[in-house]
Amino acid sequence: MYPPITCCDRVQRTSVTIESLNWQMILSFLSGNKLQQTCSVPLKCLINAWYNKYNCSYPCRNIQNSKALKFVTNQLPKDNQKLDFYVTREYSVMANADSYGLSLNDVIAKLDNFAPKSLAESWDNVGLLVEPVTKKNVRKILLTNDLTEDVMEEAVNLCTDLIISYHPPIFALLKSITGRTWKERIIATCLENRIAVYSPHTSFDAVSGGVNDWLANGFETESVRPLIQSDSVSPRGAGMGRLCYLKIPLPVMTVVELVKKRLNLLKIRLALARHKHMESPVSTVALCAGSGSSVLRGAKADLYLTGEMQHHDILDAVHRGTHVILCDHSNTERGFLKVFAEKLSMDLSGGNVEVVVSQIDRDPLQVI
């Protein structure tokens, strides 16, 4: 078994070919003394490139400081291709020191404290979904709305320890973990790279200060209350959806512009209520992030705001005199991640944990 690299105090830049790489050379690069700027591809890519070439199976999970060495280029090398790379002082003391990062259990406790799993819907699958068997501290957390294969690749390249995926990547029954389907490949990749996965989903929807309250904060309101009060005795003001009483009535067109601004969208979909128009006043807004049909159905409000609704529910709403704004499912949820990233960073301050929001994650639908 090759030893894990354990320290990256110093930096040295060098050029070699893939043919000449060996483990001793990689260790020797850690003994230089010149500081350099860093680029974007992690150490495990370099080591995997060499070991894959020689058909060796190297357990990347043993690389304790996978951020230490980075390529200048963003692609794995070909045979005899010159490599220009260097070691960087990102974690400047022992990379496996207990003082760096927090235990996974400590981080999960912070998440559960913000939004208890008891707030989630009974049909949902929330909480810790993937847990590495070999324990390690959490130093980097990646927030995403959906854990797609592109986001998974981003997580690996960022050397992520924990992915908080708003939507659970494991929902329907998985009978195997292979390379056949994209969801199986994601879980397999997490296990290979010792990346934990936590999903809050409807617990984040229901909690006071969560996704739906973030969406409601796009308006100046007199008061806001849940459409469906939570049965949990946990946080006050928790429940599914929100009914917003606006401070002053606003024309439909103004509400539309406020929604676009809140969600950073150029276009949305609008169904006007029967016998009403763009200047009709709106005093109450019922909203539900994501898919709102079941939560909004029958709610008394001038306007419904959600990501998606069933066709016949839209027809029922407009015939009852309620306008409907649809923004596509995840567009009504994703913006909350930036707010939560700041909160989580504060909650974990002192633990040397970095919290970042995915730059790859986006709604699969777009208006063209």
PDB file of N, CA and C in Angstrom, residues 266-344:
ATOM      1  N   LEU A 266     -35.484  36.276 -16.843  1.00  0.00           N
ATOM      2  CA  LEU A 266     -35.907  37.232 -17.869  1.00  0.00           C
ATOM      3  C   LEU A 266     -37.369  37.036 -18.230  1.00  0.00           C
ATOM      4  N   LYS A 267     -37.838  35.792 -18.129  1.00  0.00           N
ATOM      5  CA  LYS A 267     -39.211  35.494 -18.517  1.00  0.00           C
ATOM      6  C   LYS A 267     -39.827  34.487 -17.552  1.00  0.00           C
ATOM      7  N   ILE A 268     -41.134  34.608 -17.365  1.00  0.00           N
ATOM      8  CA  ILE A 268     -41.890  33.649 -16.573  1.00  0.00           C
ATOM      9  C   ILE A 268     -43.173  33.343 -17.332  1.00  0.00           C
ATOM     10  N   ARG A 269     -43.986  32.449 -16.803  1.00  0.00           N
ATOM     11  CA  ARG A 269     -45.287  32.154 -17.425  1.00  0.00           C
ATOM     12  C   ARG A 269     -46.408  32.679 -16.538  1.00  0.00           C
ATOM     13  N   LEU A 270     -47.390  33.280 -17.150  1.00  0.00           N
ATOM     14  CA  LEU A 270     -48.503  33.899 -16.414  1.00  0.00           C
ATOM     15  C   LEU A 270     -49.835  33.448 -16.991  1.00  0.00           C
ATOM     16  N   ALA A 271     -50.732  33.043 -16.112  1.00  0.00           N
ATOM     17  CA  ALA A 271     -52.125  32.782 -16.489  1.00  0.00           C
ATOM     18  C   ALA A 271     -52.988  33.819 -15.775  1.00  0.00           C
ATOM     19  N   LEU A 272     -53.605  34.706 -16.541  1.00  0.00           N
ATOM     20  CA  LEU A 272     -54.463  35.737 -15.954  1.00  0.00           C
ATOM     21  C   LEU A 272     -55.795  35.129 -15.529  1.00  0.00           C
ATOM     22  N   ALA A 273     -56.303  35.605 -14.412  1.00  0.00           N
ATOM     23  CA  ALA A 273     -57.621  35.153 -13.953  1.00  0.00           C
ATOM     24  C   ALA A 273     -58.696  35.609 -14.941  1.00  0.00           C
ATOM     25  N   ARG A 274     -59.769  34.859 -14.997  1.00  0.00           N
ATOM     26  CA  ARG A 274     -60.872  35.156 -15.924  1.00  0.00           C
ATOM     27  C   ARG A 274     -61.473  36.534 -15.615  1.00  0.00           C
ATOM     28  N   HIS A 275     -61.650  37.331 -16.675  1.00  0.00           N
ATOM     29  CA  HIS A 275     -62.226  38.675 -16.602  1.00  0.00           C
ATOM     30  C   HIS A 275     -61.314  39.684 -15.902  1.00  0.00           C
ATOM     31  N   LYS A 276     -60.004  39.338 -15.750  1.00  0.00           N
ATOM     32  CA  LYS A 276     -59.062  40.286 -15.153  1.00  0.00           C
ATOM     33  C   LYS A 276     -57.954  40.605 -16.143  1.00  0.00           C
ATOM     34  N   HIS A 277     -57.116  41.599 -15.797  1.00  0.00           N
ATOM     35  CA  HIS A 277     -56.102  42.078 -16.731  1.00  0.00           C
ATOM     36  C   HIS A 277     -54.816  42.406 -15.971  1.00  0.00           C
ATOM     37  N   MET A 278     -53.806  42.923 -16.700  1.00  0.00           N
ATOM     38  CA  MET A 278     -52.485  43.141 -16.118  1.00  0.00           C
ATOM     39  C   MET A 278     -52.458  44.238 -15.053  1.00  0.00           C
ATOM     40  N   GLU A 279     -53.459  45.093 -15.041  1.00  0.00           N
ATOM     41  CA  GLU A 279     -53.499  46.151 -14.031  1.00  0.00           C
ATOM     42  C   GLU A 279     -54.411  45.811 -12.853  1.00  0.00           C
ATOM     43  N   SER A 280     -54.978  44.622 -12.868  1.00  0.00           N
ATOM     44  CA  SER A 280     -55.836  44.207 -11.752  1.00  0.00           C
ATOM     45  C   SER A 280     -55.014  44.157 -10.461  1.00  0.00           C
ATOM     46  N   PRO A 281     -55.581  44.622  -9.347  1.00  0.00           N
ATOM     47  CA  PRO A 281     -54.817  44.680  -8.093  1.00  0.00           C
ATOM     48  C   PRO A 281     -54.639  43.298  -7.446  1.00  0.00           C
ATOM     49  N   VAL A 282     -53.468  43.112  -6.855  1.00  0.00           N
ATOM     50  CA  VAL A 282     -53.162  41.888  -6.128  1.00  0.00           C
ATOM     51  C   VAL A 282     -52.853  42.267  -4.680  1.00  0.00           C
ATOM     52  N   SER A 283     -53.632  41.743  -3.755  1.00  0.00           N
ATOM     53  CA  SER A 283     -53.418  42.023  -2.327  1.00  0.00           C
ATOM     54  C   SER A 283     -52.857  40.826  -1.575  1.00  0.00           C
ATOM     55  N   THR A 284     -53.127  39.625  -2.094  1.00  0.00           N
ATOM     56  CA  THR A 284     -52.643  38.398  -1.438  1.00  0.00           C
ATOM     57  C   THR A 284     -51.967  37.479  -2.452  1.00  0.00           C
ATOM     58  N   VAL A 285     -50.850  36.888  -2.033  1.00  0.00           N
ATOM     59  CA  VAL A 285     -50.116  35.952  -2.886  1.00  0.00           C
ATOM     60  C   VAL A 285     -49.930  34.650  -2.111  1.00  0.00           C
ATOM     61  N   ALA A 286     -50.415  33.549  -2.675  1.00  0.00           N
ATOM     62  CA  ALA A 286     -50.162  32.218  -2.115  1.00  0.00           C
ATOM     63  C   ALA A 286     -49.029  31.602  -2.922  1.00  0.00           C
ATOM     64  N   LEU A 287     -47.993  31.134  -2.238  1.00  0.00           N
ATOM     65  CA  LEU A 287     -46.832  30.626  -2.965  1.00  0.00           C
ATOM     66  C   LEU A 287     -46.352  29.296  -2.402  1.00  0.00           C
ATOM     67  N   CYS A 288     -45.680  28.562  -3.264  1.00  0.00           N
ATOM     68  CA  CYS A 288     -45.076  27.284  -2.867  1.00  0.00           C
ATOM     69  C   CYS A 288     -43.911  27.018  -3.807  1.00  0.00           C
ATOM     70  N   ALA A 289     -42.709  26.971  -3.277  1.00  0.00           N
ATOM     71  CA  ALA A 289     -41.544  26.681  -4.102  1.00  0.00           C
ATOM     72  C   ALA A 289     -41.645  25.270  -4.669  1.00  0.00           C
ATOM     73  N   GLY A 290     -41.124  25.100  -5.897  1.00  0.00           N
ATOM     74  CA  GLY A 290     -41.137  23.780  -6.523  1.00  0.00           C
ATOM     75  C   GLY A 290     -42.435  23.485  -7.218  1.00  0.00           C
ATOM     76  N   SER A 291     -43.055  22.379  -6.873  1.00  0.00           N
ATOM     77  CA  SER A 291     -44.328  21.960  -7.469  1.00  0.00           C
ATOM     78  C   SER A 291     -45.452  22.247  -6.484  1.00  0.00           C
ATOM     79  N   GLY A 292     -46.339  23.208  -6.847  1.00  0.00           N
ATOM     80  CA  GLY A 292     -47.282  23.714  -5.864  1.00  0.00           C
ATOM     81  C   GLY A 292     -48.720  23.268  -5.975  1.00  0.00           C
ATOM     82  N   SER A 293     -49.025  22.381  -6.888  1.00  0.00           N
ATOM     83  CA  SER A 293     -50.428  22.019  -7.112  1.00  0.00           C
ATOM     84  C   SER A 293     -51.141  21.579  -5.845  1.00  0.00           C
ATOM     85  N   SER A 294     -50.571  20.623  -5.124  1.00  0.00           N
ATOM     86  CA  SER A 294     -51.267  20.067  -3.960  1.00  0.00           C
ATOM     87  C   SER A 294     -51.352  21.057  -2.810  1.00  0.00           C
ATOM     88  N   VAL A 295     -50.332  21.909  -2.652  1.00  0.00           N
ATOM     89  CA  VAL A 295     -50.319  22.865  -1.546  1.00  0.00           C
ATOM     90  C   VAL A 295     -51.236  24.048  -1.828  1.00  0.00           C
ATOM     91  N   LEU A 296     -51.238  24.527  -3.078  1.00  0.00           N
ATOM     92  CA  LEU A 296     -52.004  25.724  -3.432  1.00  0.00           C
ATOM     93  C   LEU A 296     -53.469  25.428  -3.733  1.00  0.00           C
ATOM     94  N   ARG A 297     -53.777  24.200  -4.031  1.00  0.00           N
ATOM     95  CA  ARG A 297     -55.132  23.851  -4.460  1.00  0.00           C
ATOM     96  C   ARG A 297     -56.181  24.318  -3.448  1.00  0.00           C
ATOM     97  N   GLY A 298     -57.061  25.198  -3.896  1.00  0.00           N
ATOM     98  CA  GLY A 298     -58.151  25.683  -3.052  1.00  0.00           C
ATOM     99  C   GLY A 298     -57.794  26.872  -2.174  1.00  0.00           C
ATOM    100  N   ALA A 299     -56.516  27.297  -2.154  1.00  0.00           N
ATOM    101  CA  ALA A 299     -56.119  28.428  -1.315  1.00  0.00           C
ATOM    102  C   ALA A 299     -56.768  29.712  -1.838  1.00  0.00           C
ATOM    103  N   LYS A 300     -57.263  30.547  -0.932  1.00  0.00           N
ATOM    104  CA  LYS A 300     -57.901  31.794  -1.315  1.00  0.00           C
ATOM    105  C   LYS A 300     -56.857  32.896  -1.380  1.00  0.00           C
ATOM    106  N   ALA A 301     -56.534  33.313  -2.619  1.00  0.00           N
ATOM    107  CA  ALA A 301     -55.538  34.364  -2.836  1.00  0.00           C
ATOM    108  C   ALA A 301     -55.771  34.967  -4.217  1.00  0.00           C
ATOM    109  N   ASP A 302     -55.267  36.185  -4.398  1.00  0.00           N
ATOM    110  CA  ASP A 302     -55.413  36.849  -5.699  1.00  0.00           C
ATOM    111  C   ASP A 302     -54.466  36.251  -6.727  1.00  0.00           C
ATOM    112  N   LEU A 303     -53.349  35.683  -6.251  1.00  0.00           N
ATOM    113  CA  LEU A 303     -52.340  35.174  -7.188  1.00  0.00           C
ATOM    114  C   LEU A 303     -51.611  33.989  -6.570  1.00  0.00           C
ATOM    115  N   TYR A 304     -51.343  32.970  -7.395  1.00  0.00           N
ATOM    116  CA  TYR A 304     -50.531  31.829  -6.999  1.00  0.00           C
ATOM    117  C   TYR A 304     -49.146  31.983  -7.629  1.00  0.00           C
ATOM    118  N   LEU A 305     -48.100  31.691  -6.854  1.00  0.00           N
ATOM    119  CA  LEU A 305     -46.726  31.698  -7.360  1.00  0.00           C
ATOM    120  C   LEU A 305     -46.078  30.370  -7.021  1.00  0.00           C
ATOM    121  N   THR A 306     -45.576  29.677  -8.055  1.00  0.00           N
ATOM    122  CA  THR A 306     -44.918  28.384  -7.840  1.00  0.00           C
ATOM    123  C   THR A 306     -44.046  28.064  -9.044  1.00  0.00           C
ATOM    124  N   GLY A 307     -43.375  26.916  -8.977  1.00  0.00           N
ATOM    125  CA  GLY A 307     -42.540  26.506 -10.089  1.00  0.00           C
ATOM    126  C   GLY A 307     -43.340  25.832 -11.189  1.00  0.00           C
ATOM    127  N   GLU A 308     -44.201  24.903 -10.783  1.00  0.00           N
ATOM    128  CA  GLU A 308     -45.020  24.184 -11.761  1.00  0.00           C
ATOM    129  C   GLU A 308     -46.333  23.765 -11.123  1.00  0.00           C
ATOM    130  N   MET A 309     -47.359  23.667 -11.963  1.00  0.00           N
ATOM    131  CA  MET A 309     -48.683  23.214 -11.530  1.00  0.00           C
ATOM    132  C   MET A 309     -49.288  22.349 -12.615  1.00  0.00           C
ATOM    133  N   GLN A 310     -50.186  21.468 -12.206  1.00  0.00           N
ATOM    134  CA  GLN A 310     -50.897  20.659 -13.183  1.00  0.00           C
ATOM    135  C   GLN A 310     -51.864  21.539 -13.969  1.00  0.00           C
ATOM    136  N   HIS A 311     -52.049  21.187 -15.215  1.00  0.00           N
ATOM    137  CA  HIS A 311     -52.851  21.984 -16.145  1.00  0.00           C
ATOM    138  C   HIS A 311     -54.258  22.265 -15.612  1.00  0.00           C
ATOM    139  N   HIS A 312     -54.914  21.238 -15.116  1.00  0.00           N
ATOM    140  CA  HIS A 312     -56.302  21.426 -14.685  1.00  0.00           C
ATOM    141  C   HIS A 312     -56.390  22.237 -13.387  1.00  0.00           C
ATOM    142  N   ASP A 313     -55.350  22.197 -12.579  1.00  0.00           N
ATOM    143  CA  ASP A 313     -55.320  23.050 -11.392  1.00  0.00           C
ATOM    144  C   ASP A 313     -55.193  24.519 -11.786  1.00  0.00           C
ATOM    145  N   ILE A 314     -54.452  24.785 -12.854  1.00  0.00           N
ATOM    146  CA  ILE A 314     -54.350  26.159 -13.361  1.00  0.00           C
ATOM    147  C   ILE A 314     -55.709  26.634 -13.864  1.00  0.00           C
ATOM    148  N   LEU A 315     -56.388  25.770 -14.604  1.00  0.00           N
ATOM    149  CA  LEU A 315     -57.716  26.130 -15.113  1.00  0.00           C
ATOM    150  C   LEU A 315     -58.685  26.412 -13.971  1.00  0.00           C
ATOM    151  N   ASP A 316     -58.646  25.580 -12.944  1.00  0.00           N
ATOM    152  CA  ASP A 316     -59.516  25.804 -11.784  1.00  0.00           C
ATOM    153  C   ASP A 316     -59.211  27.144 -11.129  1.00  0.00           C
ATOM    154  N   ALA A 317     -57.922  27.464 -10.995  1.00  0.00           N
ATOM    155  CA  ALA A 317     -57.523  28.713 -10.330  1.00  0.00           C
ATOM    156  C   ALA A 317     -58.021  29.932 -11.093  1.00  0.00           C
ATOM    157  N   VAL A 318     -57.783  29.985 -12.399  1.00  0.00           N
ATOM    158  CA  VAL A 318     -58.167  31.186 -13.158  1.00  0.00           C
ATOM    159  C   VAL A 318     -59.687  31.346 -13.217  1.00  0.00           C
ATOM    160  N   HIS A 319     -60.414  30.233 -13.156  1.00  0.00           N
ATOM    161  CA  HIS A 319     -61.877  30.334 -13.149  1.00  0.00           C
ATOM    162  C   HIS A 319     -62.405  30.776 -11.782  1.00  0.00           C
ATOM    163  N   ARG A 320     -61.589  30.625 -10.740  1.00  0.00           N
ATOM    164  CA  ARG A 320     -61.979  31.124  -9.422  1.00  0.00           C
ATOM    165  C   ARG A 320     -61.529  32.570  -9.211  1.00  0.00           C
ATOM    166  N   GLY A 321     -60.871  33.141 -10.230  1.00  0.00           N
ATOM    167  CA  GLY A 321     -60.432  34.533 -10.120  1.00  0.00           C
ATOM    168  C   GLY A 321     -59.024  34.705  -9.592  1.00  0.00           C
ATOM    169  N   THR A 322     -58.182  33.656  -9.675  1.00  0.00           N
ATOM    170  CA  THR A 322     -56.809  33.715  -9.172  1.00  0.00           C
ATOM    171  C   THR A 322     -55.814  33.634 -10.327  1.00  0.00           C
ATOM    172  N   HIS A 323     -54.894  34.595 -10.388  1.00  0.00           N
ATOM    173  CA  HIS A 323     -53.818  34.558 -11.371  1.00  0.00           C
ATOM    174  C   HIS A 323     -52.807  33.486 -10.975  1.00  0.00           C
ATOM    175  N   VAL A 324     -52.058  32.988 -11.958  1.00  0.00           N
ATOM    176  CA  VAL A 324     -51.036  31.961 -11.690  1.00  0.00           C
ATOM    177  C   VAL A 324     -49.731  32.355 -12.366  1.00  0.00           C
ATOM    178  N   ILE A 325     -48.655  32.367 -11.604  1.00  0.00           N
ATOM    179  CA  ILE A 325     -47.310  32.583 -12.144  1.00  0.00           C
ATOM    180  C   ILE A 325     -46.507  31.302 -11.955  1.00  0.00           C
ATOM    181  N   LEU A 326     -45.933  30.808 -13.059  1.00  0.00           N
ATOM    182  CA  LEU A 326     -45.074  29.620 -13.027  1.00  0.00           C
ATOM    183  C   LEU A 326     -43.669  30.004 -13.491  1.00  0.00           C
ATOM    184  N   CYS A 327     -42.651  29.486 -12.791  1.00  0.00           N
ATOM    185  CA  CYS A 327     -41.266  29.884 -13.078  1.00  0.00           C
ATOM    186  C   CYS A 327     -40.354  28.696 -13.387  1.00  0.00           C
ATOM    187  N   ASP A 328     -40.892  27.491 -13.508  1.00  0.00           N
ATOM    188  CA  ASP A 328     -40.167  26.224 -13.621  1.00  0.00           C
ATOM    189  C   ASP A 328     -39.644  25.819 -12.244  1.00  0.00           C
ATOM    190  N   HIS A 329     -39.648  24.522 -12.044  1.00  0.00           N
ATOM    191  CA  HIS A 329     -39.542  23.948 -10.698  1.00  0.00           C
ATOM    192  C   HIS A 329     -38.402  24.517  -9.857  1.00  0.00           C
ATOM    193  N   SER A 330     -37.173  24.247 -10.265  1.00  0.00           N
ATOM    194  CA  SER A 330     -36.054  24.580  -9.372  1.00  0.00           C
ATOM    195  C   SER A 330     -35.705  26.059  -9.351  1.00  0.00           C
ATOM    196  N   ASN A 331     -36.213  26.841 -10.306  1.00  0.00           N
ATOM    197  CA  ASN A 331     -35.943  28.282 -10.290  1.00  0.00           C
ATOM    198  C   ASN A 331     -36.533  28.964  -9.058  1.00  0.00           C
ATOM    199  N   THR A 332     -37.562  28.373  -8.484  1.00  0.00           N
ATOM    200  CA  THR A 332     -38.175  28.962  -7.291  1.00  0.00           C
ATOM    201  C   THR A 332     -37.468  28.531  -6.008  1.00  0.00           C
ATOM    202  N   GLU A 333     -36.460  27.677  -6.121  1.00  0.00           N
ATOM    203  CA  GLU A 333     -35.781  27.136  -4.949  1.00  0.00           C
ATOM    204  C   GLU A 333     -34.302  27.531  -4.873  1.00  0.00           C
ATOM    205  N   ARG A 334     -33.660  27.573  -6.031  1.00  0.00           N
ATOM    206  CA  ARG A 334     -32.198  27.657  -6.100  1.00  0.00           C
ATOM    207  C   ARG A 334     -31.620  28.893  -5.420  1.00  0.00           C
ATOM    208  N   GLY A 335     -32.296  30.029  -5.541  1.00  0.00           N
ATOM    209  CA  GLY A 335     -31.766  31.269  -4.978  1.00  0.00           C
ATOM    210  C   GLY A 335     -31.565  31.220  -3.476  1.00  0.00           C
ATOM    211  N   PHE A 336     -32.293  30.360  -2.782  1.00  0.00           N
ATOM    212  CA  PHE A 336     -32.162  30.244  -1.335  1.00  0.00           C
ATOM    213  C   PHE A 336     -30.788  29.709  -0.933  1.00  0.00           C
ATOM    214  N   LEU A 337     -30.149  28.954  -1.823  1.00  0.00           N
ATOM    215  CA  LEU A 337     -28.873  28.333  -1.481  1.00  0.00           C
ATOM    216  C   LEU A 337     -27.805  29.359  -1.132  1.00  0.00           C
ATOM    217  N   LYS A 338     -27.798  30.495  -1.817  1.00  0.00           N
ATOM    218  CA  LYS A 338     -26.811  31.532  -1.519  1.00  0.00           C
ATOM    219  C   LYS A 338     -27.026  32.094  -0.121  1.00  0.00           C
ATOM    220  N   VAL A 339     -28.297  32.295   0.228  1.00  0.00           N
ATOM    221  CA  VAL A 339     -28.618  32.790   1.568  1.00  0.00           C
ATOM    222  C   VAL A 339     -28.213  31.763   2.619  1.00  0.00           C
ATOM    223  N   PHE A 340     -28.518  30.509   2.358  1.00  0.00           N
ATOM    224  CA  PHE A 340     -28.203  29.463   3.330  1.00  0.00           C
ATOM    225  C   PHE A 340     -26.705  29.238   3.439  1.00  0.00           C
ATOM    226  N   ALA A 341     -25.971  29.408   2.338  1.00  0.00           N
ATOM    227  CA  ALA A 341     -24.517  29.242   2.379  1.00  0.00           C
ATOM    228  C   ALA A 341     -23.897  30.222   3.367  1.00  0.00           C
ATOM    229  N   GLU A 342     -24.382  31.450   3.378  1.00  0.00           N
ATOM    230  CA  GLU A 342     -23.866  32.451   4.316  1.00  0.00           C
ATOM    231  C   GLU A 342     -24.198  32.067   5.758  1.00  0.00           C
ATOM    232  N   LYS A 343     -25.427  31.604   5.957  1.00  0.00           N
ATOM    233  CA  LYS A 343     -25.835  31.209   7.306  1.00  0.00           C
ATOM    234  C   LYS A 343     -25.020  30.019   7.803  1.00  0.00           C
ATOM    235  N   LEU A 344     -24.844  29.019   6.935  1.00  0.00           N
ATOM    236  CA  LEU A 344     -24.116  27.821   7.335  1.00  0.00           C
ATOM    237  C   LEU A 344     -22.647  28.151   7.616  1.00  0.00           C
TER     238      LEU A 344
END
